[in-house]
Short mmCIF file of C-alpha atoms in Angstrom, two decimals:
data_model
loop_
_atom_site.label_atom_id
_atom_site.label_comp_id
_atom_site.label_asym_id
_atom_site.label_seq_id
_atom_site.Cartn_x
_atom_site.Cartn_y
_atom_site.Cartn_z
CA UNK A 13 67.48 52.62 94.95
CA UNK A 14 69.98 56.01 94.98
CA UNK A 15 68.84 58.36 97.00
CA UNK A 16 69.59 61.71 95.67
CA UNK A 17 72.56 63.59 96.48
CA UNK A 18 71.92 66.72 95.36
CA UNK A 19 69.37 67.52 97.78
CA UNK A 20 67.87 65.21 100.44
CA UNK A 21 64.51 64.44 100.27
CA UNK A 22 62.57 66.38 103.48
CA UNK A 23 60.92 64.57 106.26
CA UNK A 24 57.38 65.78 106.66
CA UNK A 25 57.57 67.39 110.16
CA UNK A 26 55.23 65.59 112.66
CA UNK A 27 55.03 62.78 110.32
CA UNK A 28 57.13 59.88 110.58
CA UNK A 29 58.35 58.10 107.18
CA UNK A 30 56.65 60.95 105.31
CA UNK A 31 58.84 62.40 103.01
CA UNK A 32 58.93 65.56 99.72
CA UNK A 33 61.40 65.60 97.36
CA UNK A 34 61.12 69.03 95.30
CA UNK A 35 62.94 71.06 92.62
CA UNK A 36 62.13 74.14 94.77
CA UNK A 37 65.55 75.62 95.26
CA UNK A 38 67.69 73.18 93.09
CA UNK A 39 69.45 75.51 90.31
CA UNK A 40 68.15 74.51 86.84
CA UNK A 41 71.38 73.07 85.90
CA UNK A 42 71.29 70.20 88.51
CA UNK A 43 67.23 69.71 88.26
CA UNK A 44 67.28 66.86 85.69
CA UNK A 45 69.67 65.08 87.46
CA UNK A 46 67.50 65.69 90.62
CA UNK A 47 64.46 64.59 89.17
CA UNK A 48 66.11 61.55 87.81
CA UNK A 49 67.37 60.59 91.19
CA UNK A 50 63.62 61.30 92.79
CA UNK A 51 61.90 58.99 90.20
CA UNK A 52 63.98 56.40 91.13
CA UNK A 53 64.39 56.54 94.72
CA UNK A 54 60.72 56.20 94.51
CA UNK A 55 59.14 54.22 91.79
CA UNK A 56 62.89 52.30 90.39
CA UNK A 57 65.20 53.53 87.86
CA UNK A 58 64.58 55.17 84.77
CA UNK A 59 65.96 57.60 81.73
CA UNK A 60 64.18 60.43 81.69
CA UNK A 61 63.48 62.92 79.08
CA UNK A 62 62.32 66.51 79.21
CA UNK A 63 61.44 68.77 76.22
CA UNK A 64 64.12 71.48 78.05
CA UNK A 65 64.84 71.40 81.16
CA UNK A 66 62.58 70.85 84.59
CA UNK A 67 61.08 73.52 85.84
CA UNK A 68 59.31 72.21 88.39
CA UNK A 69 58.48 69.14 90.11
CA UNK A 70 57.78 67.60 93.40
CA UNK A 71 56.96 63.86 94.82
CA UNK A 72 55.30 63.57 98.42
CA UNK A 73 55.25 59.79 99.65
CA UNK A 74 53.80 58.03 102.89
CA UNK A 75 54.61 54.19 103.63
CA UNK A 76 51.04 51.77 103.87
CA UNK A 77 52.85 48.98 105.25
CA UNK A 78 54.64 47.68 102.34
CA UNK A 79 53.45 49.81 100.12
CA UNK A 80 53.98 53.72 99.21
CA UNK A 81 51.20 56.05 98.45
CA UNK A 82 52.63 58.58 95.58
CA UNK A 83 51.34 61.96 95.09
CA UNK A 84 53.45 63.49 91.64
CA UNK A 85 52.93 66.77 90.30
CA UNK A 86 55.21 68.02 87.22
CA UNK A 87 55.86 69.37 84.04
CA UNK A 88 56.37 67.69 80.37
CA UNK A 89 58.51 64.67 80.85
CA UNK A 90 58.70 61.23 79.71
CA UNK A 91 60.02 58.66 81.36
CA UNK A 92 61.16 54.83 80.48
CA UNK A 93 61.81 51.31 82.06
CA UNK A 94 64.53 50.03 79.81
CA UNK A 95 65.51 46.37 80.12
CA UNK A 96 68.99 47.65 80.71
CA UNK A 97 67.74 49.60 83.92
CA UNK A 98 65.82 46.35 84.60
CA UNK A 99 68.33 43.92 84.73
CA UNK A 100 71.26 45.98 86.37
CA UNK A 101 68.60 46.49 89.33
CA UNK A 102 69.60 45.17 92.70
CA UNK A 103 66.28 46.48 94.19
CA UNK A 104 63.02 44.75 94.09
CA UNK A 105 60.48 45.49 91.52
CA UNK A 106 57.45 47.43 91.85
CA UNK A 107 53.62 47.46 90.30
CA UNK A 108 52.52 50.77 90.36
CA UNK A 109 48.75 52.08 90.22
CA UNK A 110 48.67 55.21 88.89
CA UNK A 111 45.16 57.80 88.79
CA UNK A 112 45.94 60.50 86.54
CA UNK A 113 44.67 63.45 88.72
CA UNK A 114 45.49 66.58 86.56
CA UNK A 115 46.75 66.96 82.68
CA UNK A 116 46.87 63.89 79.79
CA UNK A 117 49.22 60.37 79.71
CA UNK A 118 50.45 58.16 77.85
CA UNK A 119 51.53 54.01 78.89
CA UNK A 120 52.75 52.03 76.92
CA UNK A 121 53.78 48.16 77.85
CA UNK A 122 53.05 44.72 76.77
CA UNK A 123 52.03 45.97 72.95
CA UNK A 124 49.69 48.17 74.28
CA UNK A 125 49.66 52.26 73.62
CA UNK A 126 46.97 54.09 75.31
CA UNK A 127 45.99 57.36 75.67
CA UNK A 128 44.82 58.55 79.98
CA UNK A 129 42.48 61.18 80.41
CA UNK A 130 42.36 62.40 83.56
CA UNK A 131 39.84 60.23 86.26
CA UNK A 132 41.52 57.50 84.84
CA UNK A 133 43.78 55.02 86.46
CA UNK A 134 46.26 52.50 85.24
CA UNK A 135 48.88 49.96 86.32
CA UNK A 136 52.30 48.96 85.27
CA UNK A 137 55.10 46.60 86.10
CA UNK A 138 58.42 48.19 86.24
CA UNK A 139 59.87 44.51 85.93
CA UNK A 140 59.04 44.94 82.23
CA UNK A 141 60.21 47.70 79.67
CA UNK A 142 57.82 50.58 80.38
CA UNK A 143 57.33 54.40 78.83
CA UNK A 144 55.43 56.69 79.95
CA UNK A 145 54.63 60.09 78.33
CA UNK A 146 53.26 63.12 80.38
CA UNK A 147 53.29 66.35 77.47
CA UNK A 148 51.60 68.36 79.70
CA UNK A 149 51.56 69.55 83.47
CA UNK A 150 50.75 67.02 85.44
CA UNK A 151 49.44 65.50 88.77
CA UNK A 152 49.04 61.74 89.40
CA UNK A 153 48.48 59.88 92.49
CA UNK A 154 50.25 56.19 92.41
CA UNK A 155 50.16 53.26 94.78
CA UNK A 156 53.25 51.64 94.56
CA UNK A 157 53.33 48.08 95.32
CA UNK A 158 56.18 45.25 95.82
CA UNK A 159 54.83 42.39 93.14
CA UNK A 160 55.17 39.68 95.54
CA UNK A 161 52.52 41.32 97.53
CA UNK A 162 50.15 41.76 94.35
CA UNK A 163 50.50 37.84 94.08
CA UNK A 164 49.51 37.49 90.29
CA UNK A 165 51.64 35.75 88.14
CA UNK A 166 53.22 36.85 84.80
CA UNK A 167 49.90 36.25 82.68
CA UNK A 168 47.66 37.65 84.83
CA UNK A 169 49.95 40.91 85.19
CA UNK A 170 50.03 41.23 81.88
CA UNK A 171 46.44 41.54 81.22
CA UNK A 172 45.91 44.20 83.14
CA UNK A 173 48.96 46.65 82.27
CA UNK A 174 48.75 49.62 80.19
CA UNK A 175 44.68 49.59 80.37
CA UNK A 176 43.00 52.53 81.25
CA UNK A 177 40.49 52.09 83.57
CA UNK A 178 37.89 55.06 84.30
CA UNK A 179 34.79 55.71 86.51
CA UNK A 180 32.29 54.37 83.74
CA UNK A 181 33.86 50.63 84.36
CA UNK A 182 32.62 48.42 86.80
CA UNK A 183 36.28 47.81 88.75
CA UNK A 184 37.52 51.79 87.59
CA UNK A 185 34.20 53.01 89.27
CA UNK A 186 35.41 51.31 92.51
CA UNK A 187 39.51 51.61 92.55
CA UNK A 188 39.72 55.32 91.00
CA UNK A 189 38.14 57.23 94.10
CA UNK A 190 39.38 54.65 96.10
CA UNK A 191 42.92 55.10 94.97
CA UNK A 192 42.65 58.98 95.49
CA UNK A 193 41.22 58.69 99.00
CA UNK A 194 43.69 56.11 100.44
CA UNK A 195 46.84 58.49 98.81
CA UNK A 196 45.03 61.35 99.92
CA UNK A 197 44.82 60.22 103.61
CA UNK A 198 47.97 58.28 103.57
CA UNK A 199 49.55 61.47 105.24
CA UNK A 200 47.85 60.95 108.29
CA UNK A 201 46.78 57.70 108.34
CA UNK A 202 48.00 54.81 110.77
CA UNK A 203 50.23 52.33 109.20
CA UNK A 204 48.63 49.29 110.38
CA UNK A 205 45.71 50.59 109.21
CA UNK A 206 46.87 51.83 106.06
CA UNK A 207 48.22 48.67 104.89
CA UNK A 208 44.80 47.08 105.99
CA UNK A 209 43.02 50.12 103.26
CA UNK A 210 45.67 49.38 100.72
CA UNK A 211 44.97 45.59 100.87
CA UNK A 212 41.26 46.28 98.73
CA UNK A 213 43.18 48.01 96.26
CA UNK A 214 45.07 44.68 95.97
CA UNK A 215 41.92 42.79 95.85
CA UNK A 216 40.50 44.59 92.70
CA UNK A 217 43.50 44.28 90.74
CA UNK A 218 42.93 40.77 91.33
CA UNK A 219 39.30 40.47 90.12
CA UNK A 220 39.96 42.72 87.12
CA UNK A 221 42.39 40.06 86.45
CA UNK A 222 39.98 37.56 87.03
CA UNK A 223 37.44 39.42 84.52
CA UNK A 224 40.06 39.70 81.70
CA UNK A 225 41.00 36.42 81.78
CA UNK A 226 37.63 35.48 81.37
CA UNK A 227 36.71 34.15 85.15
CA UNK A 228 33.68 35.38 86.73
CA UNK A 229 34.21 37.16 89.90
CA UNK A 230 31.41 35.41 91.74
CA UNK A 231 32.92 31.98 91.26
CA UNK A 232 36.60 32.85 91.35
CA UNK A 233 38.51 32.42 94.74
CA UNK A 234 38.92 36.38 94.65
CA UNK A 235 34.79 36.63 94.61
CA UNK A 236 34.87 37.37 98.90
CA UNK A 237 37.74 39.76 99.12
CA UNK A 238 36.02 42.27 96.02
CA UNK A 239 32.71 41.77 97.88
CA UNK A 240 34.73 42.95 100.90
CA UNK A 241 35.92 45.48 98.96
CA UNK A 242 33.08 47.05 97.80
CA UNK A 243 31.06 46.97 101.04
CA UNK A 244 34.47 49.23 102.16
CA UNK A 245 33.85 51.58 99.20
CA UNK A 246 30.28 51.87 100.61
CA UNK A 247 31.36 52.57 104.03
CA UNK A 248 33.67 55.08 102.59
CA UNK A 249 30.99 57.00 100.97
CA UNK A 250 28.99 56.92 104.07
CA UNK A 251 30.68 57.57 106.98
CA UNK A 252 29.00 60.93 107.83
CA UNK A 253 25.95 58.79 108.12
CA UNK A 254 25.51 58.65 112.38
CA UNK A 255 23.07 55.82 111.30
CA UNK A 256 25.38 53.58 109.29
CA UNK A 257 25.75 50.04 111.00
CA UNK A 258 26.43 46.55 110.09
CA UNK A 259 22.68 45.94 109.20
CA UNK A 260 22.22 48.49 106.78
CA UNK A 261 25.57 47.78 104.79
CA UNK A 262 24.28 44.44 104.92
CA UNK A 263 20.55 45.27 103.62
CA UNK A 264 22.21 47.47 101.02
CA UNK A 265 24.47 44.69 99.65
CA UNK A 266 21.48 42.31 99.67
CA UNK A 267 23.41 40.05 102.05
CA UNK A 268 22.30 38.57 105.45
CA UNK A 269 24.19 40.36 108.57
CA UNK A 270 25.56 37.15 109.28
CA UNK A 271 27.04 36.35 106.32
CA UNK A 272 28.81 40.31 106.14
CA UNK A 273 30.38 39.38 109.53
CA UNK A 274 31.85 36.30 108.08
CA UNK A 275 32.85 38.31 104.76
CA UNK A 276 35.25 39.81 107.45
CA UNK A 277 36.10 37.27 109.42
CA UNK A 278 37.82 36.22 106.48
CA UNK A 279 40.59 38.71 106.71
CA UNK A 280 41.84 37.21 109.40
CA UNK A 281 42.62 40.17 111.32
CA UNK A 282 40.00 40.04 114.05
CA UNK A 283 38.49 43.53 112.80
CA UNK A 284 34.75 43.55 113.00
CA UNK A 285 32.27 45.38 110.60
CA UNK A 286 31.55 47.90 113.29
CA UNK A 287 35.44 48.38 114.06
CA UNK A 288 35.93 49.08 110.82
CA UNK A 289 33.56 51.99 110.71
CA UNK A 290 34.67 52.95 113.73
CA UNK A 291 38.16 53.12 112.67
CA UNK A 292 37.55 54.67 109.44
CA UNK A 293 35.89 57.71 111.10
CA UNK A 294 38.65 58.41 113.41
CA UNK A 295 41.20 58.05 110.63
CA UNK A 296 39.00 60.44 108.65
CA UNK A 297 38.87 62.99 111.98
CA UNK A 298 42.27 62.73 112.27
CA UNK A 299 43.11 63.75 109.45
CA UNK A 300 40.77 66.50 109.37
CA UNK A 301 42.09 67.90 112.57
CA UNK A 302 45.18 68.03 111.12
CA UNK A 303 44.88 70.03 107.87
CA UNK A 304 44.63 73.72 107.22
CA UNK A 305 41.18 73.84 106.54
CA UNK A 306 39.90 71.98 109.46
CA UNK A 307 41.24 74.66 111.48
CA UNK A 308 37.99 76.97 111.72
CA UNK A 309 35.93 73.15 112.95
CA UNK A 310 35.94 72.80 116.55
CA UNK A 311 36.49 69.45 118.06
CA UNK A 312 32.61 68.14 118.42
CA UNK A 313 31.65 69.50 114.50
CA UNK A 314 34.54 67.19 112.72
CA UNK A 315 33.22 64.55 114.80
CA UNK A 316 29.61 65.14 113.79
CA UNK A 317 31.04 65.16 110.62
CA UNK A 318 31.98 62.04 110.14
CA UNK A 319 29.37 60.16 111.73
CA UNK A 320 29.78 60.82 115.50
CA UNK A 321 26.61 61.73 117.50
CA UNK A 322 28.67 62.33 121.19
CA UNK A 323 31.05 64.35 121.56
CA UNK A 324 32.17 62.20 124.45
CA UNK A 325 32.38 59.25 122.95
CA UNK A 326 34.30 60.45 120.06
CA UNK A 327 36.69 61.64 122.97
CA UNK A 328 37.06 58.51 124.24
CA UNK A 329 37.63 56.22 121.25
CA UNK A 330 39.80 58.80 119.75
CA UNK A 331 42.14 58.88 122.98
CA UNK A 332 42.06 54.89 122.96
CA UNK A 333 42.74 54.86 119.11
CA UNK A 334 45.51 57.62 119.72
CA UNK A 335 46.89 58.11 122.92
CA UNK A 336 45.91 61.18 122.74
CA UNK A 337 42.61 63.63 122.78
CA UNK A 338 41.59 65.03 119.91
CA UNK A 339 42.64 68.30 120.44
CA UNK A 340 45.79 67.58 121.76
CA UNK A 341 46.04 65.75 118.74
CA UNK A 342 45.37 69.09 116.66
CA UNK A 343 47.93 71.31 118.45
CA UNK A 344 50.80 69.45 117.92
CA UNK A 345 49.91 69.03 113.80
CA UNK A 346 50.00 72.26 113.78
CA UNK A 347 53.80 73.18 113.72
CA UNK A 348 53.26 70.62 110.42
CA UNK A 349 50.61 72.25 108.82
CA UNK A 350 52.63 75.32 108.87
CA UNK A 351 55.42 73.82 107.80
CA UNK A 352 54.02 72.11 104.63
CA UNK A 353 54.02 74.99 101.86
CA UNK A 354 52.34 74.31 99.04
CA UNK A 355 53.44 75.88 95.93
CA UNK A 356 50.41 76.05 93.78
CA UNK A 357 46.72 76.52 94.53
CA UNK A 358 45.93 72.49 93.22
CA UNK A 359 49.25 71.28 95.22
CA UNK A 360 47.48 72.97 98.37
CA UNK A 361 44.89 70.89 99.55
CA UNK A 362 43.92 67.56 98.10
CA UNK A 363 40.50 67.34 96.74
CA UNK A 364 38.04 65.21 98.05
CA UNK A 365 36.06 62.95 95.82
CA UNK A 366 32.04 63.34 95.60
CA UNK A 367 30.30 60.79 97.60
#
């Protein structure tokens, strides 16, 4: 994909492989062509359309292994996949996951046109024609995903495309505050780790392919790895919880202990159930220590908040997790905090979902 010439997109200071592209500073004559070259350096090629010019616009991305996390904000636009664009691509193509944050949507691929309210989420394949209509101001957070590491085929893909999903729906209920929280953190948030995060996101595109093709999820192959899933969603929603352990995810999910160990032995990554806690805690501290309004939290009350009872112990982990203590940790994202400027209020701080 081009990467645009007309300004270079800027590396997130402190951040490695974190980058912003924004119209901030581009004269309105050249915007369009900016914008163009933005969308595509991130998401793939497309012809863009703008009822008059771009005002404003800006696209903040973080790499979760082979993935991107995506956060968009913008004015009226629409934008379309031709298969022109399609075949004269040399770069691989991309699924992309899209929550619709702030303002209204429209998607429309494989014969479908649907309307997106906002708290909705949707995917689509930008190996197939695409458009996409945003008439309003806009903010959407997007996982963008290489299809080979999606692993459905052509049939399966095409079921779920261009389908809203929202919170009332048994997979949207799951993926859409899921999807927010993993782009949300991406900024600060280990790559090994994030990659490990993005993989559920993965999984439930695979069961809500599973559920339109008429396969229930309990018998289909994909039945463990949404189980996993959701037991991850749980443990998302309850970190602060100092008394959250193996046993009572387990209890909660009406499964033996024994059996949610195996559920994760499954991944093959030699990360226990109580790892995994652990690690999402720190990954949550960190990234608390690191923004703006963290600042006025000492050290010991964003570890109480998410879940740590000692102070010392949070030291510890955190420094073998790290390399470094936690407050070293928040002096030196400092300089990055105060280097990020926001330009609007909504743009400032991302929002945290309800647990």
């Amino acid at each position: 994909m081009p990467v645009p010439t007309l300004v270079a997109p800027v590396p997130d200071p402190g951040l490695p492989g974190r980058t912003r592209f924004s119209t901030d500073g581009v004269p309105s004559a050249r915007r369009r062509a900016y914008w163009r070259e933005a969308l595509a350096t991130t998401f793939g090629s497309v012809d863009m359309t703008v009822p008059d010019e771009v005002r404003f616009g800006t696209i903040r991305t973080a790499p979760l292994g082979r993935a991107q996390a995506v956060t968009v904000e913008g004015g009226p636009q629409t934008a379309r996949r031709t298969r022109s664009l399609i075949a004269s691509s040399d770069n691989e193509d991309f699924v992309v996951v899209k929550l619709l944050h702030r303002g209204g949507a429209r998607v429309e691929q494989d014969a479908r046109d649907n309307a997106v309210r906002p708290g909705q989420l949707f995917v689509y394949d930008m190996a197939r024609p695409v458009r996409l209509t945003l008439p309003e101001p806009f903010e959407t957070k997007s996982l963008v995903l290489p299809r080979a590491v999606l692993g459905l085929d052509e049939s399966d893909l095409s079921r779920i495309t261009a389908s809203p999903l929202g919170p009332e729906t048994p997979v949207g209920g799951l993926l859409a505050p899921f999807l927010s929280r993993l782009v949300d953190a991406a900024e600060v948030c280990p790559e090994p780790a994030g990659e490990l995060v993005a993989r559920n996101v993965v999984d439930l595109l695979t069961v809500l392919a599973d559920e339109r093709r008429g396969v229930d999820a309990q018998d289909s192959p994909s039945g463990a790895r949404v189980l996993r899933a959701r037991i991850r969603a749980h443990i998302d929603t309850h970190l602060a919880d100092p008394d959250l352990t193996p046993a009572t995810v387990a209890r909660a999910h009406h499964i033996s202990v024994r059996y949610l160990h195996k559920l994760f032995e499954g991944e093959g990554d030699g990360v226990t159930v109580g790892r995994w806690i652990q690690r999402r805690r720190l990954e949550e501290c960190r990234r608390m220590l690191a923004r703006r309004d963290g600042a006025g939290i000492t050290v010991a009350g964003v570890a109480h908040r998410w879940g740590f009872s000692s102070p010392s112990h949070f030291g510890r982990v955190f420094r073998a997790a790290y390399g470094v203590s936690p407050a070293d940790w928040r002096e030196s994202a400092a300089p990055a905090r105060t280097a990020r400027a926001p330009r609007t209020e909504e743009a400032r701080e991302p929002r945290r979902p309800a647990a």
